[in-house]
Coordinates of C-alpha atoms in Angstrom, one line a residue:
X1 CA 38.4 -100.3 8.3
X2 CA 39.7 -97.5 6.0
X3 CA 41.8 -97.8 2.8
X4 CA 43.3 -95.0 1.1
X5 CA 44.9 -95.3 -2.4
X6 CA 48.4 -95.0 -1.7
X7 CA 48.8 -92.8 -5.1
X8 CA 46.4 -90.1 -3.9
X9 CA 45.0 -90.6 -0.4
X10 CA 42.8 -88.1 -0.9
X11 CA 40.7 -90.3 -3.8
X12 CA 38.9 -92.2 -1.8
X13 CA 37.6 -93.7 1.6
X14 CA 36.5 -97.1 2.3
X15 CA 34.8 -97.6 5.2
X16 CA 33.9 -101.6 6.7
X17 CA 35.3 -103.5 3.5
X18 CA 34.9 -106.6 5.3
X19 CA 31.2 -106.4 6.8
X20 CA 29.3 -109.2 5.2
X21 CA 26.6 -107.8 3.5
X22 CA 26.2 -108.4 0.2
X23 CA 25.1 -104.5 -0.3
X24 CA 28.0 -102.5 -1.4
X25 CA 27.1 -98.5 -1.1
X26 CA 28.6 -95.9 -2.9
X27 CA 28.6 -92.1 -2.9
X28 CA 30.2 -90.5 -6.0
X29 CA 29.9 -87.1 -5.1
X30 CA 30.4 -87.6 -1.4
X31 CA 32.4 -84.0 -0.5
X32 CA 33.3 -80.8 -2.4
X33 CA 36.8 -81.0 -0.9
X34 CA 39.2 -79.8 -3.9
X35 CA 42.3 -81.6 -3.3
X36 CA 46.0 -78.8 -2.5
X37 CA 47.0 -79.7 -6.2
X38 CA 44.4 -78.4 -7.9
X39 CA 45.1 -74.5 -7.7
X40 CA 46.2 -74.4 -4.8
X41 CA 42.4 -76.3 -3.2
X42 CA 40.5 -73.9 -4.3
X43 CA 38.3 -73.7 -7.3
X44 CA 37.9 -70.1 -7.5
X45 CA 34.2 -70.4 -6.7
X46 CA 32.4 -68.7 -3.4
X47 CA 31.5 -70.2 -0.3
X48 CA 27.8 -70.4 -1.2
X49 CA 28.4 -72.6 -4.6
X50 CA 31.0 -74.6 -2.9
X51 CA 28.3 -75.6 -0.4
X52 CA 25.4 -76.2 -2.8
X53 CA 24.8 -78.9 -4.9
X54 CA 27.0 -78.1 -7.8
X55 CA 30.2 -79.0 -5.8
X56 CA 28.7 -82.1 -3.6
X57 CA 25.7 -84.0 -3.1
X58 CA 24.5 -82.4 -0.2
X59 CA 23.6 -84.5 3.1
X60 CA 24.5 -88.0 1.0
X61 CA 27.7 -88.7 2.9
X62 CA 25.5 -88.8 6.1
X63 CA 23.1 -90.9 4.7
X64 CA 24.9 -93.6 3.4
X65 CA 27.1 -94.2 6.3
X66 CA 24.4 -94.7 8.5
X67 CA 22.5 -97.1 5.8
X68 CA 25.9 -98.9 5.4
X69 CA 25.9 -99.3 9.1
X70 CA 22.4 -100.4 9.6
X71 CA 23.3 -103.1 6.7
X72 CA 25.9 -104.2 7.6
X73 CA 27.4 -102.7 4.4
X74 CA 30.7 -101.9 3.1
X75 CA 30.5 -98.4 1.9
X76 CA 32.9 -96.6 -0.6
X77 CA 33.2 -92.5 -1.0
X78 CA 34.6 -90.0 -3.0
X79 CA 36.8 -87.5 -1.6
X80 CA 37.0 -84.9 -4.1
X81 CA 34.5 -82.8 -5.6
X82 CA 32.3 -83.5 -8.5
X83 CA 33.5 -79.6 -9.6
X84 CA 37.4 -81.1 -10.1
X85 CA 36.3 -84.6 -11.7
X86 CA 33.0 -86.1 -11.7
X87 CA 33.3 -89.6 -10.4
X88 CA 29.9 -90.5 -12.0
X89 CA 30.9 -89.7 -15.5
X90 CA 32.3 -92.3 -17.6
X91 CA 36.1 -91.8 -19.0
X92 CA 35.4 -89.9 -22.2
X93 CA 32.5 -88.1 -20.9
X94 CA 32.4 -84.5 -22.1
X95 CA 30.8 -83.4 -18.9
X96 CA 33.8 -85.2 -17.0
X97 CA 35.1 -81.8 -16.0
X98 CA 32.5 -78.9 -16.1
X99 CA 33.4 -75.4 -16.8
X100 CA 29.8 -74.0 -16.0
X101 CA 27.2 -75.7 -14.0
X102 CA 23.9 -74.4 -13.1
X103 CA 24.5 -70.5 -13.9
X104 CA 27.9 -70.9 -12.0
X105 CA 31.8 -70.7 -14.0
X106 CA 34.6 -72.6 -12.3
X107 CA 37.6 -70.2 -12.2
X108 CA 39.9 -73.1 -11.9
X109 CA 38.4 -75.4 -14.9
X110 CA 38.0 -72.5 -17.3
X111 CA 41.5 -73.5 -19.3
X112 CA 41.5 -77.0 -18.3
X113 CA 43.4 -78.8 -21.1
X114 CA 43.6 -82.3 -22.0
X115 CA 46.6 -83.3 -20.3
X116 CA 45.0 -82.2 -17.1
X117 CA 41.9 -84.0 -17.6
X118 CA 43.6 -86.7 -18.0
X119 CA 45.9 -86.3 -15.1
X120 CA 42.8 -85.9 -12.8
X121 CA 41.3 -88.9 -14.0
X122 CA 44.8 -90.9 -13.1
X123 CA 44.5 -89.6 -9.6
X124 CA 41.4 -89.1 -8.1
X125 CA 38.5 -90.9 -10.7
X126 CA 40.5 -94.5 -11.2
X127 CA 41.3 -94.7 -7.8
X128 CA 37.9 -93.8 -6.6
X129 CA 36.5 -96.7 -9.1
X130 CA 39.2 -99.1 -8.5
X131 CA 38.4 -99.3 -4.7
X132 CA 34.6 -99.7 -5.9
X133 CA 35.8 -102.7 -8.2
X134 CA 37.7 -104.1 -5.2
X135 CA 35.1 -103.8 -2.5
X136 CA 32.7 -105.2 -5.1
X137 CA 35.2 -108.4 -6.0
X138 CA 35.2 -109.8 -2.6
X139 CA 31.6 -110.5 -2.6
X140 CA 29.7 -113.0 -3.8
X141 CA 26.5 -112.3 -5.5
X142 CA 26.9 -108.3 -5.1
X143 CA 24.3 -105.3 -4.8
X144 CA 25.2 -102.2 -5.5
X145 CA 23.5 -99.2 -3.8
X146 CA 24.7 -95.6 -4.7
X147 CA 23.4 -92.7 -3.0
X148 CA 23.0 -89.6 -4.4
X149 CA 21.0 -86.3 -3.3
X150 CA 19.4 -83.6 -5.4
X151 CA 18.3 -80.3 -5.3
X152 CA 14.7 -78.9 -4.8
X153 CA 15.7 -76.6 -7.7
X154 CA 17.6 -75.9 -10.5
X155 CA 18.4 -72.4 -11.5
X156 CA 14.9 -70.8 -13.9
X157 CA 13.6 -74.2 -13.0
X158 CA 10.1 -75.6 -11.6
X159 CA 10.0 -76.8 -7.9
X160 CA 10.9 -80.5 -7.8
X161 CA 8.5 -82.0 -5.8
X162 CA 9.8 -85.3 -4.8
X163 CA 11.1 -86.4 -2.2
X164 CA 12.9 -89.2 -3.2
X165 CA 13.9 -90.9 -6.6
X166 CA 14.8 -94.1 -7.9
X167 CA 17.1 -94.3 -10.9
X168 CA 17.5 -97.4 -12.9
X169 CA 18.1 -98.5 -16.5
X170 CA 17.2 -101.7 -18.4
X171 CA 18.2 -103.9 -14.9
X172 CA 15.3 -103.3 -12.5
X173 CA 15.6 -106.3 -10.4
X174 CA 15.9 -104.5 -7.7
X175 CA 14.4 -101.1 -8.7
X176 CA 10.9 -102.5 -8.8
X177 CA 10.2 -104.3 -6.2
X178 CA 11.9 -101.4 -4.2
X179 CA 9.3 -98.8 -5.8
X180 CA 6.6 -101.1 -5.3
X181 CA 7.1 -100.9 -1.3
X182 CA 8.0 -97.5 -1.2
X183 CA 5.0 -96.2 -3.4
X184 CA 3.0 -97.8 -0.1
X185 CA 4.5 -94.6 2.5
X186 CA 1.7 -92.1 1.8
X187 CA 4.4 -89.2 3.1
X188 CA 6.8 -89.6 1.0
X189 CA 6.5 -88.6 -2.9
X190 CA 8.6 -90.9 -5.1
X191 CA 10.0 -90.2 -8.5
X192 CA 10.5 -92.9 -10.8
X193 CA 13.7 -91.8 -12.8
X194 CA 13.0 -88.4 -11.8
X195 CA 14.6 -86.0 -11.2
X196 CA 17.0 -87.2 -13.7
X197 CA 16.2 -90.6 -16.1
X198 CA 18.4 -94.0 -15.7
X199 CA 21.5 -94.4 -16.4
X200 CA 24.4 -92.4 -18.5
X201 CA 26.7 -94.8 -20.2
X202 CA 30.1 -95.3 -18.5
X203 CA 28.8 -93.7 -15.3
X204 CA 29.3 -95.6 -12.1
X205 CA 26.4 -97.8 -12.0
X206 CA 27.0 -98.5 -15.7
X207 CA 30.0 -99.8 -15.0
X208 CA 30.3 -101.3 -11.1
X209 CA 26.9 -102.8 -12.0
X210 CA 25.0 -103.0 -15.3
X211 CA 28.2 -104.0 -17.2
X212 CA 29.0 -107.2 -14.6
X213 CA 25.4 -107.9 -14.2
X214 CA 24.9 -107.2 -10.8
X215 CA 21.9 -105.8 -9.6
X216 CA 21.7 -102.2 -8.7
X217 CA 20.0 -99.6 -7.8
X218 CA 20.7 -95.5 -7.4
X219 CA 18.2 -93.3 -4.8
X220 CA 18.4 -89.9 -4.7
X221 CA 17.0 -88.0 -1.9
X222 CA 16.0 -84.1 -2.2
X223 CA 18.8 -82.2 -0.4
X224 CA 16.5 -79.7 1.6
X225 CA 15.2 -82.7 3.7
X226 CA 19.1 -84.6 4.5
X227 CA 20.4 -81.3 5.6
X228 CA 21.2 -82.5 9.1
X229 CA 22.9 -85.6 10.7
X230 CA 19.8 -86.0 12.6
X231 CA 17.4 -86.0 8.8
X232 CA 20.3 -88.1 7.6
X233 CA 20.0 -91.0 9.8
X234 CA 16.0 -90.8 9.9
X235 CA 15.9 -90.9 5.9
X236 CA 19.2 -93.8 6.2
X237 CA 16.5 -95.7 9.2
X238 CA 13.6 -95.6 6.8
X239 CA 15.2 -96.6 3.6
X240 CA 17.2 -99.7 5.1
X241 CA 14.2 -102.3 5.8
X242 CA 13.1 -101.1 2.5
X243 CA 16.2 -102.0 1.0
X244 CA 16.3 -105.2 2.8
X245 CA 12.7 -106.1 1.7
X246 CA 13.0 -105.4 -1.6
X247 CA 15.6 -107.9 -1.5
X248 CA 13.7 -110.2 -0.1
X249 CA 10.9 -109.4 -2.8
X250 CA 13.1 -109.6 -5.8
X251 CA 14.2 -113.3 -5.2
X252 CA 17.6 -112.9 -5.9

């Protein structure tokens, strides 16, 4: 089943809203698509940062459909690139709309203004976070997943040598016992709030989760290793049972 917000279809994608799982799983920064409005679709950026991980979350679309299926999950994306409005920024954030992002100008977002902010956030970010609140309403006793990806290396940066991380703030009901199993796979190298720590305030999980009080949890998997559909649905086959026994785990 697929919803579209009938203000922008191109906001948002909903994909099994009524499986039963109690998972929900998100992916903010699901594309790089830049929707016709915004000059014209095109950011004014080249090819090669369009398809790195400034514009998108490389290789997270793939995973979290497959985990979605393989839990029976409803799972809500993004259909706009983090470049025109970042979906895991909170309303007022000032990085909301970035003008530079790792050594790279956006063209298009140079003279942003206000109004268009603002305009950007009215039809692409709500939408995308009012189809999150709605998948997450017609659950009982909700767990929010979001799946993010990251890059092996930032520009002048060291070599990030995980392989996966495991974001969480104050709420790690589900974070821990999750580490706990997957600190037991001697192949894969898990970051505890690495690359990046917790939580921003008024980002996604801030507010689909830690606000409500449902239990969360983000993962982020190094880009380089979900390049493929095939590395997709092996990382998607490995996290799931972890998911699911970390549920168990947790008690809740």
């Amino acid at each position: 089943m697929t919803n579209h917000s009938a203000i922008t279809p191109a906001a948002f994608t909903t994909i099994g809203a009524d499986r039963p799982s109690r998972w929900v799983i998100t992916c903010d920064h699901a594309t790089n698509k830049v929707p016709a409005d915004i000059n014209g679709g095109d950011l004014g950026l080249p090819a090669k940062d369009m398809n790195r991980h400034i514009a998108y979350d490389v290789g997270a679309d793939g995973v979290s459909t497959r985990l979605a299926e393989l839990l029976d999950a409803p799972y809500v994306r993004s259909e706009f690139s983090r470049l025109v409005i970042d979906p895991n920024r909170g309303d007022n954030d000032p990085t909301l709309v970035m003008k530079l992002y790792d050594g790279s100008i956006i063209p298009a977002n140079r003279h942003v203004d206000a109004d268009e902010v603002q305009r950007r956030r009215e039809t692409l970010h709500k939408p995308y976070h009012d189809a999150v609140s709605e998948v997450i309403a017609r659950r009982e006793q909700p767990l929010i997943c979001a799946i993010h990806s990251f890059t092996p290396q930032l520009k002048g940066g060291d070599m990030r040598p995980w392989h996966v991380g495991v974001l969480f703030a104050e709420d790690d009901r589900l974070a821990r016992p999750f580490l706990d199993l997957i600190y037991q796979q001697d192949d894969i190298c898990t970051g505890e709030n690495e690359p990046y720590g917790g939580h921003l305030p008024g980002d996604a999980l801030d507010r689909h989760a830690m606000q409500p009080g449902h239990p969360n949890i983000l993962i982020e998997v190094r880009n380089d290793l979900i390049e493929t559909e095939t590395q997709q649905k092996a990382w998607a086959t490995r996290l799931a049972p972890i998911l699911q026994q970390a549920l168990i785990n947790s008690g809740l």
